[in-house]
XYZ file of C-alpha atoms in Angstrom:
329
model
C 14.013 -19.796 -5.270
C 10.516 -18.455 -4.592
C 10.246 -15.623 -2.083
C 7.158 -14.289 -0.309
C 7.068 -11.077 1.746
C 4.596 -10.908 4.648
C 3.536 -7.505 6.016
C 1.271 -7.041 9.044
C -0.542 -3.705 9.255
C -2.818 -1.940 11.725
C -3.978 1.667 11.329
C -0.796 2.888 9.636
C -1.935 3.465 6.095
C 0.665 6.165 5.430
C 3.460 3.733 6.287
C 1.871 0.895 4.320
C 1.637 3.166 1.273
C 5.426 3.458 1.416
C 6.159 -0.206 2.174
C 3.947 -1.840 -0.441
C 5.354 0.090 -3.450
C 8.864 -0.568 -2.127
C 8.136 -4.301 -2.085
C 6.537 -4.224 -5.536
C 9.795 -2.787 -6.871
C 11.757 -5.678 -5.336
C 12.591 -9.154 -6.663
C 9.801 -10.895 -4.738
C 7.284 -13.411 -6.067
C 4.409 -12.812 -3.644
C 3.428 -10.160 -1.101
C 0.933 -11.074 1.628
C -0.516 -8.085 3.500
C -2.395 -8.940 6.695
C -4.809 -6.190 7.761
C -5.223 -6.612 11.499
C -8.788 -5.218 11.591
C -7.673 -1.647 10.871
C -10.195 1.103 11.648
C -8.582 3.870 9.575
C -8.759 4.139 5.772
C -6.736 0.947 5.246
C -9.811 -1.252 4.524
C -10.836 1.204 1.800
C -7.427 1.444 0.127
C -5.852 -1.994 0.567
C -8.316 -4.300 -1.301
C -7.786 -2.306 -4.492
C -4.067 -3.185 -4.344
C -4.711 -6.940 -4.623
C -3.240 -8.638 -7.697
C -1.540 -11.845 -8.768
C 1.447 -10.754 -6.658
C -0.356 -8.975 -3.801
C -2.542 -11.098 -1.537
C -4.710 -9.269 1.006
C -5.978 -10.894 4.214
C -8.455 -9.037 6.417
C -8.734 -10.283 10.019
C -11.967 -9.832 11.971
C -10.164 -8.775 15.172
C -6.890 -7.086 16.007
C -4.704 -10.007 17.055
C -1.533 -7.935 17.327
C 1.627 -8.487 15.371
C 1.926 -12.061 16.646
C -1.524 -13.028 15.413
C -0.952 -11.236 12.128
C 2.307 -13.055 11.410
C 0.719 -16.355 12.352
C -2.124 -15.736 9.877
C 0.182 -14.487 7.125
C 2.597 -17.391 7.407
C -0.275 -19.874 7.454
C -1.649 -18.374 4.230
C 1.773 -18.397 2.562
C 2.416 -22.000 3.594
C -0.985 -23.334 2.555
C -1.690 -21.243 -0.560
C 1.683 -20.196 -2.023
C 4.308 -22.668 -0.722
C 7.373 -20.404 -1.176
C 10.934 -21.474 -0.441
C 11.426 -18.469 1.849
C 9.128 -15.986 3.583
C 10.322 -12.545 4.671
C 8.543 -10.958 7.650
C 8.202 -7.228 8.337
C 5.984 -4.628 9.999
C 4.045 -2.063 7.973
C 6.596 0.618 8.903
C 9.524 -1.548 7.797
C 10.710 -2.240 4.283
C 13.748 -3.519 2.384
C 16.355 -1.088 1.201
C 16.297 -0.827 -2.599
C 17.710 -4.041 -4.059
C 17.833 -5.849 -0.697
C 15.794 -8.842 -1.821
C 17.981 -9.325 -4.884
C 20.977 -9.319 -2.520
C 19.229 -11.934 -0.384
C 18.722 -14.161 -3.433
C 22.370 -13.763 -4.416
C 23.815 -14.350 -0.934
C 21.613 -17.218 0.246
C 23.317 -20.110 -1.616
C 26.607 -19.194 0.044
C 24.938 -18.912 3.442
C 23.364 -22.341 2.996
C 26.836 -23.754 2.352
C 28.277 -22.002 5.383
C 25.443 -22.722 7.831
C 24.055 -26.280 7.761
C 20.271 -26.581 8.020
C 19.864 -22.835 7.541
C 16.397 -22.000 8.824
C 16.536 -18.208 9.140
C 18.446 -15.275 7.667
C 18.226 -11.949 9.497
C 18.752 -8.642 7.723
C 20.610 -5.641 9.147
C 17.958 -3.110 10.213
C 18.445 0.660 10.347
C 16.373 3.749 11.044
C 15.662 5.969 8.013
C 18.534 8.252 9.080
C 20.975 5.356 8.712
C 21.591 4.632 12.411
C 21.180 1.122 13.754
C 17.668 0.207 14.874
C 18.270 -0.918 18.437
C 14.998 -2.781 18.885
C 15.879 -4.976 15.887
C 19.446 -5.800 16.956
C 19.860 -9.636 16.836
C 21.608 -11.639 19.510
C 22.925 -14.936 20.807
C 21.303 -16.692 23.752
C 23.710 -16.144 26.698
C 22.335 -19.200 28.496
C 23.652 -21.412 25.677
C 27.144 -19.876 25.507
C 29.289 -19.748 28.661
C 31.490 -16.889 27.475
C 28.530 -14.692 26.577
C 26.854 -15.537 29.871
C 29.905 -14.347 31.817
C 30.193 -11.219 29.680
C 26.523 -10.399 30.248
C 26.876 -10.765 34.014
C 30.018 -8.630 34.000
C 28.598 -5.801 31.890
C 25.065 -6.003 33.296
C 23.660 -4.969 29.909
C 22.363 -6.262 26.582
C 25.788 -5.593 25.079
C 26.954 -8.861 26.579
C 24.966 -10.977 24.131
C 23.763 -8.656 21.349
C 25.578 -8.340 18.025
C 28.096 -5.474 17.993
C 27.872 -2.427 15.733
C 30.851 -3.601 13.678
C 28.950 -6.709 12.557
C 26.505 -4.532 10.577
C 29.045 -3.201 8.084
C 27.884 -4.170 4.570
C 31.076 -6.162 3.935
C 31.152 -7.828 7.369
C 30.974 -11.646 7.383
C 27.755 -13.452 8.179
C 27.372 -14.346 11.852
C 25.533 -17.170 13.631
C 22.545 -16.056 15.709
C 20.043 -17.450 18.185
C 17.489 -14.616 18.143
C 16.318 -12.033 15.605
C 13.271 -9.803 15.209
C 10.409 -10.075 12.730
C 11.780 -7.241 10.571
C 13.817 -8.571 7.683
C 13.367 -12.073 9.123
C 13.627 -14.685 6.347
C 12.353 -18.184 7.205
C 12.932 -21.309 5.120
C 10.020 -23.574 4.251
C 11.685 -26.554 5.985
C 11.748 -24.652 9.283
C 8.069 -23.723 8.962
C 7.180 -27.329 8.122
C 9.032 -28.652 11.176
C 8.383 -26.113 13.938
C 5.109 -24.609 12.714
C 3.907 -21.027 12.999
C 4.605 -18.212 15.483
C 2.407 -18.186 18.580
C -0.374 -15.753 17.708
C -1.722 -15.595 21.266
C 1.273 -13.540 22.397
C -0.402 -10.475 20.774
C 2.784 -8.364 20.582
C 6.408 -8.744 21.683
C 8.401 -11.893 22.141
C 6.806 -13.839 19.298
C 9.981 -13.438 17.229
C 12.271 -14.340 20.144
C 10.293 -17.447 21.063
C 10.033 -18.525 17.422
C 13.802 -18.104 17.025
C 14.473 -20.204 20.117
C 12.128 -22.925 18.841
C 13.920 -22.891 15.509
C 17.323 -23.225 17.159
C 16.177 -25.974 19.529
C 14.958 -27.922 16.495
C 18.514 -27.912 15.117
C 18.191 -25.172 12.499
C 20.823 -22.460 12.189
C 20.309 -18.703 11.931
C 22.596 -16.165 10.309
C 22.912 -12.393 10.199
C 23.439 -11.251 6.595
C 24.701 -7.642 6.982
C 24.625 -7.070 3.225
C 20.811 -7.469 3.270
C 19.614 -4.083 4.532
C 16.180 -3.084 5.869
C 14.731 0.216 7.053
C 12.433 0.500 10.091
C 10.672 3.832 10.562
C 9.592 3.151 14.140
C 9.406 5.231 17.304
C 8.279 2.806 20.007
C 11.213 3.054 22.398
C 11.450 6.076 24.654
C 14.097 7.084 27.163
C 15.568 4.112 28.994
C 13.892 1.567 26.698
C 10.430 2.414 28.036
C 7.881 1.413 25.419
C 5.256 3.826 24.154
C 2.284 3.620 24.380
C 2.688 2.443 27.957
C 0.361 -0.589 27.668
C 3.113 -2.319 25.694
C 4.986 -2.785 28.976
C 2.407 -5.388 30.009
C 3.059 -7.591 26.970
C 6.801 -7.038 27.150
C 6.870 -8.393 30.708
C 4.201 -11.091 30.304
C 5.805 -12.588 27.226
C 9.249 -11.993 28.696
C 8.475 -14.617 31.322
C 8.110 -17.194 28.540
C 11.321 -15.962 26.940
C 13.208 -16.405 30.218
C 11.727 -19.884 30.605
C 12.651 -20.995 27.081
C 16.049 -19.285 26.910
C 17.344 -20.427 30.291
C 15.708 -23.823 30.725
C 13.847 -25.055 33.820
C 16.794 -25.108 36.228
C 18.145 -21.621 35.566
C 14.716 -20.080 34.851
C 14.168 -18.549 38.350
C 17.523 -16.747 38.232
C 16.928 -15.612 34.651
C 13.503 -14.238 35.530
C 14.972 -12.399 38.517
C 17.541 -10.782 36.198
C 14.867 -9.725 33.683
C 12.618 -8.418 36.449
C 15.418 -6.243 37.836
C 16.107 -4.899 34.342
C 12.416 -4.030 33.806
C 12.193 -2.403 37.236
C 15.217 -0.208 36.497
C 13.669 0.968 33.235
C 10.610 2.154 35.152
C 12.749 4.793 36.849
C 12.726 6.707 33.559
C 9.025 7.485 34.121
C 7.486 9.963 36.562
C 4.317 10.447 38.641
C 1.173 8.601 37.592
C 2.994 7.153 34.599
C 5.563 5.536 36.881
C 2.866 4.023 39.094
C 1.104 2.676 36.030
C 4.351 1.314 34.618
C 4.995 -0.776 37.729
C 1.382 -1.926 37.928
C 1.515 -3.102 34.315
C 4.840 -4.763 35.025
C 3.377 -6.688 37.984
C 0.349 -7.712 35.930
C 2.616 -8.941 33.168
C 4.766 -10.985 35.520
C 1.691 -12.568 37.116
C 0.053 -13.456 33.813
C 3.331 -14.692 32.361
C 3.803 -17.095 35.258
C 0.210 -18.251 34.743
C 0.967 -18.704 31.001
C -1.894 -16.434 29.955
C -2.188 -15.267 26.363
C -4.253 -12.906 24.219
C -5.089 -9.222 24.441
C -5.520 -7.723 27.930
C -8.009 -4.849 27.736
C -7.399 -3.903 31.381
C -3.771 -3.122 30.572
C -4.852 -0.880 27.694
C -7.375 0.953 29.895
C -4.802 1.562 32.648
C -2.332 2.984 30.139
C -4.937 5.308 28.618
C -5.888 6.596 32.066
C -2.231 7.332 32.874
C -1.689 9.044 29.535
C -4.337 11.732 30.106
C -2.649 13.487 33.078
C 0.730 13.106 31.347
C -0.604 14.922 28.278
C -2.184 17.597 30.442
C 1.141 18.213 32.197
């Protein structure tokens, strides 16, 4: 088995300087680091780390995590041709020995799950608690029991994997969706369904790629014995993303997720459910930040319905304007 790790970085050199040595200590054949047009000291430090194992790609523009993963996977496919690629952010890294565990566990997973296209690691914060934003799930629109449970509970708990499933000795579980942190993709899946959609910029690229993989007949599995660490701080109170401009992409790309997850007939009802959920989260903001939250939400819904892609500089400007009075207060 050949294994290639892909790391996307943007202006987080301190985190990258932890992640890259961690990967170099792991049982991995290649490491592809995609520099998403960083403007800090990353362009000065990173090229000197290149070697036979470390491949450095420098993008001309910041294409977000989605564009970075698209570029990294394209390079790995065309230049390295590994059996598996493992995706992660610059602030995420395998726990010591995790990639050796992946190598050891994968043959058994391939026997258990036919046409295994993806293995998802269990992801934790550095303090050992579960990383909520990386909790994998099933698609409730494909499973009647989960759909009913989701409607009854009115929360993500209806279709997300439970805490008990992350115990190191817990059995592997089938999945429909996982995040691009500790996300292992088989070469056959990449050959058949292609690359992630780089135009999404951030958010939803992993969900939509997972749904494409499952629709193509590949299986996905959670391997709780493969452990990753994610030193992130994006989610605030009530699952409100910070910085606030991320709300725009969350909602815009969420329209595509609702469309792909639910199918054309159920899509309007699914979008109404997601919209209500996003609206409720906005109540955890106050003053000018709340007004900006709902404006970004409306912009995202509009552009999602129009199937727009790419970076939206207006959304970034609105969020920066709202942030100034919040900081002053």
